[in-house]
Coordinates of C-alpha atoms and ligand atoms in Angstrom, one line a residue:
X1 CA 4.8 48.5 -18.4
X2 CA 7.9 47.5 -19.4
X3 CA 8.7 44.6 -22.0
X4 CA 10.0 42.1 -19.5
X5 CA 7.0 42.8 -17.0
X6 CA 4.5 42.7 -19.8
X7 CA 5.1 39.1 -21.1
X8 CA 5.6 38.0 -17.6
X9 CA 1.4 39.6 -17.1
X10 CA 0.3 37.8 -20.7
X11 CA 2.0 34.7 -19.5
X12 CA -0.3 34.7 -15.9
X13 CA -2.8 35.3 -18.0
X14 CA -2.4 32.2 -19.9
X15 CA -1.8 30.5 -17.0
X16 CA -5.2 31.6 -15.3
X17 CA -7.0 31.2 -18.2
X18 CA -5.8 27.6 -18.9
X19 CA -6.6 26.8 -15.1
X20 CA -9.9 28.1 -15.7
X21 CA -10.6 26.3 -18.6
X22 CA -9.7 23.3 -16.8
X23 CA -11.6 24.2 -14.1
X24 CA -14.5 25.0 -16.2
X25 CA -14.4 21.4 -17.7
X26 CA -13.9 19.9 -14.6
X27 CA -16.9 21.5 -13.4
X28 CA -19.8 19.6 -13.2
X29 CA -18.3 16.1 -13.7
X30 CA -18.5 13.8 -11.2
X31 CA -15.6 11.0 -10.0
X32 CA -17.2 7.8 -8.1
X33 CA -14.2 6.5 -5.4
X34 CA -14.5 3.0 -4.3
X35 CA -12.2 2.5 -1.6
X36 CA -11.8 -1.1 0.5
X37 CA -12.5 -0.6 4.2
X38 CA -12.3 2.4 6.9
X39 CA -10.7 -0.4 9.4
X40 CA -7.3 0.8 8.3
X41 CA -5.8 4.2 8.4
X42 CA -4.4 4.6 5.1
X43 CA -7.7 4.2 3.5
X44 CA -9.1 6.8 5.2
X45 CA -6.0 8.8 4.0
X46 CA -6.2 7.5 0.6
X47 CA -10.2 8.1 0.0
X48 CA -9.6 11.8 2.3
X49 CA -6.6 13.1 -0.3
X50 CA -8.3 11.8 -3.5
X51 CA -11.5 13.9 -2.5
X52 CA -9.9 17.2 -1.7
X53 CA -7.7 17.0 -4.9
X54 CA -10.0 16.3 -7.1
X55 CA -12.4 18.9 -6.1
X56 CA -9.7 21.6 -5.7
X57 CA -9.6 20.9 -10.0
X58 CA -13.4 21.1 -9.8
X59 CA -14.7 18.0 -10.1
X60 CA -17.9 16.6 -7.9
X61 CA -16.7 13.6 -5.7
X62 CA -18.7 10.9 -4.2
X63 CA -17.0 8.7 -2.2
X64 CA -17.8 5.2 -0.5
X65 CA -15.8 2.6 1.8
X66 CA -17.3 -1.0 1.3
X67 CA -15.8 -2.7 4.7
X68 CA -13.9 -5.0 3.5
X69 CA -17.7 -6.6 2.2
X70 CA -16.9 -7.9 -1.6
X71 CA -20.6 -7.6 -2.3
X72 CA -20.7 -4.1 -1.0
X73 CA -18.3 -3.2 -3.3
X74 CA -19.8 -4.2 -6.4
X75 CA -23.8 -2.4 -5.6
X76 CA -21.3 0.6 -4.6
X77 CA -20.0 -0.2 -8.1
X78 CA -23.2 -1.0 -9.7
X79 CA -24.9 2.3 -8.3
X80 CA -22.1 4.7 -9.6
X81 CA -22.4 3.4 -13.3
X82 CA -26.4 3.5 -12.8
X83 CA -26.1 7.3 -11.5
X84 CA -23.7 8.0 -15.1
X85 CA -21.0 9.2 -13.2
X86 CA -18.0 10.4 -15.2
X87 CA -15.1 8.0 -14.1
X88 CA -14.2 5.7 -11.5
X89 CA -11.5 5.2 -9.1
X90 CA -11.4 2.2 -7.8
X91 CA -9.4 0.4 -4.7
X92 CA -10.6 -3.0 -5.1
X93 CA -11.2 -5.5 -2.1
X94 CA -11.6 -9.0 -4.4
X95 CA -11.5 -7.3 -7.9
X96 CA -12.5 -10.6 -9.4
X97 CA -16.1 -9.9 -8.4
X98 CA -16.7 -6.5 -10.1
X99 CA -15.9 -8.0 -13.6
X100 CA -19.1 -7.9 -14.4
X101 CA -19.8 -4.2 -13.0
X102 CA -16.4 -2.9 -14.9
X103 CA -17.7 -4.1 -17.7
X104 CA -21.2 -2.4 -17.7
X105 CA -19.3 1.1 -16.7
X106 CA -17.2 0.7 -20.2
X107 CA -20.7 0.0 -21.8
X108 CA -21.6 3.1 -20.5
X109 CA -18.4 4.8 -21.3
X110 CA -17.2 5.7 -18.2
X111 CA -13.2 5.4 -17.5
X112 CA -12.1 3.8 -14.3
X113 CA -8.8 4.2 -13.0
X114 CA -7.2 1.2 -10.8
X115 CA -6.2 3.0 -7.5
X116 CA -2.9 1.4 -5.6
X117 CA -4.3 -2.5 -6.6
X118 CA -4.6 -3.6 -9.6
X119 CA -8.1 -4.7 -11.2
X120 CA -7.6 -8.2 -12.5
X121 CA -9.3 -9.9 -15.7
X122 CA -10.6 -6.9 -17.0
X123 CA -10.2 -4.6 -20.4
X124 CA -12.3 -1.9 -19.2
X125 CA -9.4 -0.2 -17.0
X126 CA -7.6 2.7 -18.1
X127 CA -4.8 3.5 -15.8
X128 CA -3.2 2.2 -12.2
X129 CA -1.5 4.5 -9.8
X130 CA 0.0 2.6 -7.4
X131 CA 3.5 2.2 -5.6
X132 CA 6.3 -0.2 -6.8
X133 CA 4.7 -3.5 -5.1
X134 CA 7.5 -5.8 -5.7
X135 CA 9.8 -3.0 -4.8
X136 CA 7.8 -2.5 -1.2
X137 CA 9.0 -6.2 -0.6
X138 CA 12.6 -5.7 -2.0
X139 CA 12.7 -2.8 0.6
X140 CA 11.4 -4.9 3.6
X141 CA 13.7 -8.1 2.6
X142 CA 16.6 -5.1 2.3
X143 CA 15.8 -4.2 5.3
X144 CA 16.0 -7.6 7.2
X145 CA 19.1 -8.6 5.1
X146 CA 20.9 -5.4 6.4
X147 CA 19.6 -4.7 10.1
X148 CA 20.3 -8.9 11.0
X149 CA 23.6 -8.5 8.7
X150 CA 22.9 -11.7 7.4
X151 CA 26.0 -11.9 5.4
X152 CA 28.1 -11.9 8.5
X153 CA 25.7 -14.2 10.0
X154 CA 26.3 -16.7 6.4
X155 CA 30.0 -16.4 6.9
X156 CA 30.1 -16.9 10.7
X157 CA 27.8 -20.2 10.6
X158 CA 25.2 -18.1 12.8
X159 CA 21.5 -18.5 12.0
X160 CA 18.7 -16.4 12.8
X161 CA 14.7 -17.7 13.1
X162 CA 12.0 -15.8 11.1
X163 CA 8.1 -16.4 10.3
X164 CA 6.3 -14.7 7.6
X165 CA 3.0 -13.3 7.8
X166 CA 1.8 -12.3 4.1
X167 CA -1.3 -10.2 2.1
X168 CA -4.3 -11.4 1.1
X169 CA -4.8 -13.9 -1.6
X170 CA -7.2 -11.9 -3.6
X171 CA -4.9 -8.6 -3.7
X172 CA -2.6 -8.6 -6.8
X173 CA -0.4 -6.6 -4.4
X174 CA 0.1 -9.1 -2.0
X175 CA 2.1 -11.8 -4.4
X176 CA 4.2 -8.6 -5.8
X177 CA 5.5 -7.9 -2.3
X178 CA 6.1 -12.0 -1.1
X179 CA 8.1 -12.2 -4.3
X180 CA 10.2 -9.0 -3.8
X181 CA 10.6 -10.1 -0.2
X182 CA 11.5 -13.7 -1.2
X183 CA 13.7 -11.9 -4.1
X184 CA 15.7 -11.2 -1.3
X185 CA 15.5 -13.7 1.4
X186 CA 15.3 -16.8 -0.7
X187 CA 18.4 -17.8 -0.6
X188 CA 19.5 -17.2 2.9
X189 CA 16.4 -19.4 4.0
X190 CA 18.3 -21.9 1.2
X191 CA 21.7 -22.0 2.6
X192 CA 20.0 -21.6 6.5
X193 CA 21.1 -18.4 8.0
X194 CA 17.3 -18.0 7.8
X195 CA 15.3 -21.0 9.9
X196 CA 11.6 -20.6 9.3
X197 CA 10.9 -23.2 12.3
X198 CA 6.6 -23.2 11.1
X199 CA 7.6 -24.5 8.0
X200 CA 5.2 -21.7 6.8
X201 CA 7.1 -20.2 3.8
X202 CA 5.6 -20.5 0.7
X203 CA 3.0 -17.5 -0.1
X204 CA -0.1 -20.1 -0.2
X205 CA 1.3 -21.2 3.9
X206 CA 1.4 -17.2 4.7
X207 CA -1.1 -15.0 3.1
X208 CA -3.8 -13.8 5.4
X209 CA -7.4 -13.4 3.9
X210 CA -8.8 -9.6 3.1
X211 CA -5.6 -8.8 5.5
X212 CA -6.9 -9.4 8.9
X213 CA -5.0 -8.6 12.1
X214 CA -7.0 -11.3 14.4
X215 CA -5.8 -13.7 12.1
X216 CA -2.2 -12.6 11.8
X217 CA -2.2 -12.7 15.7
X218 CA -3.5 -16.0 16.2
X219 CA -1.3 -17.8 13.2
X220 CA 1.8 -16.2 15.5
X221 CA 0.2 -17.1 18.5
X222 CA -0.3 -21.0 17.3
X223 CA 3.3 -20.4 15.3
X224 CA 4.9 -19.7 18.6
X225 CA 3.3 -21.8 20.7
X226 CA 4.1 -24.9 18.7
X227 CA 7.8 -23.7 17.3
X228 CA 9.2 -21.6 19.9
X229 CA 8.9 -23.7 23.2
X230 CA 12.7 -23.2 23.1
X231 CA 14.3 -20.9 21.1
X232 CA 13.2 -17.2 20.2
X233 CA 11.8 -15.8 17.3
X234 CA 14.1 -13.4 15.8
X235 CA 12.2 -11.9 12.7
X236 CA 8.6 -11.8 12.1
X237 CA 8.1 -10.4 8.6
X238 CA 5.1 -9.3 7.9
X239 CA 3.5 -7.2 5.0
X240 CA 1.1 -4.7 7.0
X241 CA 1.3 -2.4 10.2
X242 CA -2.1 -4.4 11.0
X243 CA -0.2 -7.5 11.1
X244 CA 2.6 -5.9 13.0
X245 CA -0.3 -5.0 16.3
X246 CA -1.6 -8.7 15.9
X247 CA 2.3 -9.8 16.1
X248 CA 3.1 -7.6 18.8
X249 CA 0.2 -8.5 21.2
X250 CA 0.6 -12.6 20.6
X251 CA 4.6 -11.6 21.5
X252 CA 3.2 -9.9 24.2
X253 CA 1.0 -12.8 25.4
X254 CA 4.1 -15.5 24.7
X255 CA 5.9 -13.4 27.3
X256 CA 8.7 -11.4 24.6
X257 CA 10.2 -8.2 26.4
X258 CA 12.6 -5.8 25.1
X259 CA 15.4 -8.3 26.0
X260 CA 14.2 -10.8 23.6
X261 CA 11.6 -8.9 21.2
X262 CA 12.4 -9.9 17.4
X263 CA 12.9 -7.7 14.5
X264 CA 9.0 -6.5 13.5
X265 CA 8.6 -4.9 10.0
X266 CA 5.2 -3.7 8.3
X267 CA 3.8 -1.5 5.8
X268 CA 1.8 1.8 5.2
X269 CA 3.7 3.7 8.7
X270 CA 0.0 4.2 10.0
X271 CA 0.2 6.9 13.5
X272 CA -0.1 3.6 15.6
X273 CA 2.6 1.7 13.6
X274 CA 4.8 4.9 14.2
X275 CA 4.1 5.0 18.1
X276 CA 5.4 1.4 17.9
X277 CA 8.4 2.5 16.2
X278 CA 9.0 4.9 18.6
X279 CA 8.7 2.5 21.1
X280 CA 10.1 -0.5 20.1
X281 CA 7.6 -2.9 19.2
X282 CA 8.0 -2.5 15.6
X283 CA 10.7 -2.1 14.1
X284 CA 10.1 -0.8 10.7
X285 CA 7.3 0.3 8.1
X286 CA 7.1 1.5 4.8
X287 CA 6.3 4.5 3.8
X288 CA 3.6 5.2 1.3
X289 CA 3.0 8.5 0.5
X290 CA -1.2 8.5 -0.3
X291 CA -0.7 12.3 -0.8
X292 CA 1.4 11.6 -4.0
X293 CA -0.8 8.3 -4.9
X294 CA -4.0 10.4 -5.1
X295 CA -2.1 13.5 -7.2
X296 CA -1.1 10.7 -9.8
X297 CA -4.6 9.1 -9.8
X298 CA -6.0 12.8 -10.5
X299 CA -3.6 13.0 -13.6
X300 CA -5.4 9.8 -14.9
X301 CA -8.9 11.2 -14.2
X302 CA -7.8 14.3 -15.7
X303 CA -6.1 12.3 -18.5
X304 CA -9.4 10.5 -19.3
X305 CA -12.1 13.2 -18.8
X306 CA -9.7 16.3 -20.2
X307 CA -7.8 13.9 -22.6
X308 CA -4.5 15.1 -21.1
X309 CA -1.6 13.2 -20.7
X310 CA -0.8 11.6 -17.8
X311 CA 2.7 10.6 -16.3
X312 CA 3.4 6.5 -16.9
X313 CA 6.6 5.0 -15.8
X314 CA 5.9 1.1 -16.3
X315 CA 3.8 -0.3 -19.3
X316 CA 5.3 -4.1 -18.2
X317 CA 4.7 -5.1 -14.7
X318 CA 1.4 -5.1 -14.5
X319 CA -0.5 -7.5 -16.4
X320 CA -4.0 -8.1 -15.2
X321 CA -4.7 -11.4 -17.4
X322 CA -6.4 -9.8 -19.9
X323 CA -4.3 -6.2 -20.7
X324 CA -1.0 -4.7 -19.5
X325 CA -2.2 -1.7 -17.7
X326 CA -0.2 1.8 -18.1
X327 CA 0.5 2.5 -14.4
X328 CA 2.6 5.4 -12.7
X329 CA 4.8 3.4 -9.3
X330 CA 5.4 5.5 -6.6
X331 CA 8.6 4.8 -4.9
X332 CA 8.4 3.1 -0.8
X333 CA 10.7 4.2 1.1
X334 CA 11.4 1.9 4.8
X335 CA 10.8 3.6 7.6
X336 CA 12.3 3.3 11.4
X337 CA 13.9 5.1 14.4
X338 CA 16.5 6.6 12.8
X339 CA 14.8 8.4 10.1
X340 CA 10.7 8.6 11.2
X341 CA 11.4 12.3 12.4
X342 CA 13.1 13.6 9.4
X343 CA 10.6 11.9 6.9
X344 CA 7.3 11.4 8.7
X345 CA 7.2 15.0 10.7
X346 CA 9.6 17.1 9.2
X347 CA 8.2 15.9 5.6
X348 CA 4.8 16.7 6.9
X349 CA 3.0 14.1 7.0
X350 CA 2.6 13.5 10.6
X351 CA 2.8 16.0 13.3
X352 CA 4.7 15.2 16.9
X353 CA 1.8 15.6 18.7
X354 CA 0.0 13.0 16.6
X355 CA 3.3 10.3 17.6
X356 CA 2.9 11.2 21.4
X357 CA 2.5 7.6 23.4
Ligands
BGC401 C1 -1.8 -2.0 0.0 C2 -1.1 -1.9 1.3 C3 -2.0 -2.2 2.5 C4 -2.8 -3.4 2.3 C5 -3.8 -3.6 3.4 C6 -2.5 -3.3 -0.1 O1 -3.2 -3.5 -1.2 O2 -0.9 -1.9 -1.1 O3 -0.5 -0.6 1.4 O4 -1.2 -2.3 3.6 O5 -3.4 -3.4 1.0 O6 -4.7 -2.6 3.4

């Protein structure tokens, strides 16, 4: 063997041998996912991707959805740290009720990893992998600001209506993207190129409890009934695809057709929110990549269980009352006809037949 060929063979030895020993390690230690609720796609995605990447690495997975039922969620939590599992990832739905649960897990000395929201009020969480929440708001405001060209609109007197349907209260994420939305929209609703006729601006006249559609489609159905007797809506900005189909099927009922049908925007680009891309009824979606979201969480797991370190890139924004947690943000990117094909199927996260109406 020659010299060159030789060190190339000891280095994928090294290689193996350090996967194996990780492998080894991992072996035998079990990760306890909590995720929120199988009602919405991305969840199902989320809880699906963590699984098979973790035990690719070797590590035992159990996994449980709570339904969007807060005391679910804690005996889910409860039972993990009674079983001595190794760490925790957790997707909270109310993270103010599993205080108490967190805090028996760090008794026991078991890690848990915040997975895409943040667990408030708490000292016994390690790490958050999440995307840029304020950012996913920026990109949706963006978005609006550029499609409606509201600077032209400023400068020509022109005004267009919007209504804002927001997250739940009880999600830390929801507040980071009405902020990043507002960081970009507040002053056009100042100076009135934006007309909310509702009134309904603030987050506290917006958010929507534990995110549900029904109730995203009646507030628009009431919203429209009693504001737009006369004039159309021309935005609806809302903060989840979910709240994009409850939008779309109270436009429906208040008789909007493609002549008329206002700008729709939404977040997570779940297959149905895609369809409706494809055919107009929403307009856009962000993007969250839960394929990247679960590799960075499995750097935290592995960072906690095989004291490796993991990749951080914020250590500011995310203050959970009692600690600033190190989190890795993935980046959202806004998704819509124009670029759905090239970053949804040809980025392989979709395939066409799956976005067939
Ligand atoms: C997530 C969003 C999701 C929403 C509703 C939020 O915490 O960041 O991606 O749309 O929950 O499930």
């Amino acid at each position: 063997m020659n010299k060159k060929l030789m060190s190339a063979a000891m280095a994928a030895t090294m290689v193996a041998s350090m996967a194996i020993g990780t492998t080894a390690f991992a072996e035998g230690e079990t990760v306890g996912i909590l995720m929120p609720t199988q009602s919405s796609e991305r969840w199902i995605n989320d809880g699906a991707n963590m699984k098979a990447q973790l035990e690719e690495k070797g590590y035992t997975v159990e996994l449980q959805y709570a339904e969007d039922d807060t005391a679910q969620q804690v005996s889910q939590l409860e039972n993990y740290v009674g079983k001595g599992v190794n760490c925790l990832v957790i997707a909270a739905i109310d993270s103010d009720v599993l205080v108490n649960a967190e805090a028996q897990a760090k008794e026991a000395g078991i890690p848990i990893i915040a997975y895409d929201r943040l667990l408030m009020n708490t000292d016994a969480v390690s790490y958050y992998a999440t995307f840029d929440n304020r950012g996913v708001g920026q990109v949706i405001g963006q978005y609006i600001k550029d499609t409606k060209d509201l600077e032209a609109a400023r400068k020509a007197g022109e005004s267009y209506t919007i209504e804002f349907f927001m997250g739940s209260p009880d999600d830390n994420n929801a507040l980071f993207l009405y902020n990043g939305v507002m960081d970009v929209l507040q002053e056009y609703l100042d100076d009135g190129t934006l007309v909310c006729k509702s009134g309904r601006v603030s987050f506290e006249d917006t958010c929507i409890l534990r995110w549900d559609q029904q109730t995203a489609q009646s507030n628009c159905e009431n919203i429209l009934t009693a504001n737009y007797a006369d004039e159309d809506l021309d935005i609806a900005c809302t903060a989840f695809d979910g709240f994009a189909y409850g939008v779309k099927a109270a436009l429906q009922g208040a008789g909007y057709t493609e002549e008329n049908w206002p700008l729709v925007t939404g977040q997570d680009s779940e297959v149905m929110a895609t369809k409706n891309i494809i055919n107009g009824t929403q307009t856009m979606s962000i993007y969250k990549d839960t394929r990247l979201l679960a590799s960075k969480a499995v750097t935290m797991v592995d960072a906690v269980l095989q004291g490796t370190e993991p990749e951080i890139n914020d250590t500011e924004q995310y203050n959970n009352g009692v600690i600033t947690v190190p989190t890795y943000m993935c980046t959202p990117v806004a998704v819509d006809q124009s670029n759905y094909q090239e970053i949804l199927i040809d980025g392989g996260y979709y395939t066409e037949d799956q976005l067939a109406q």
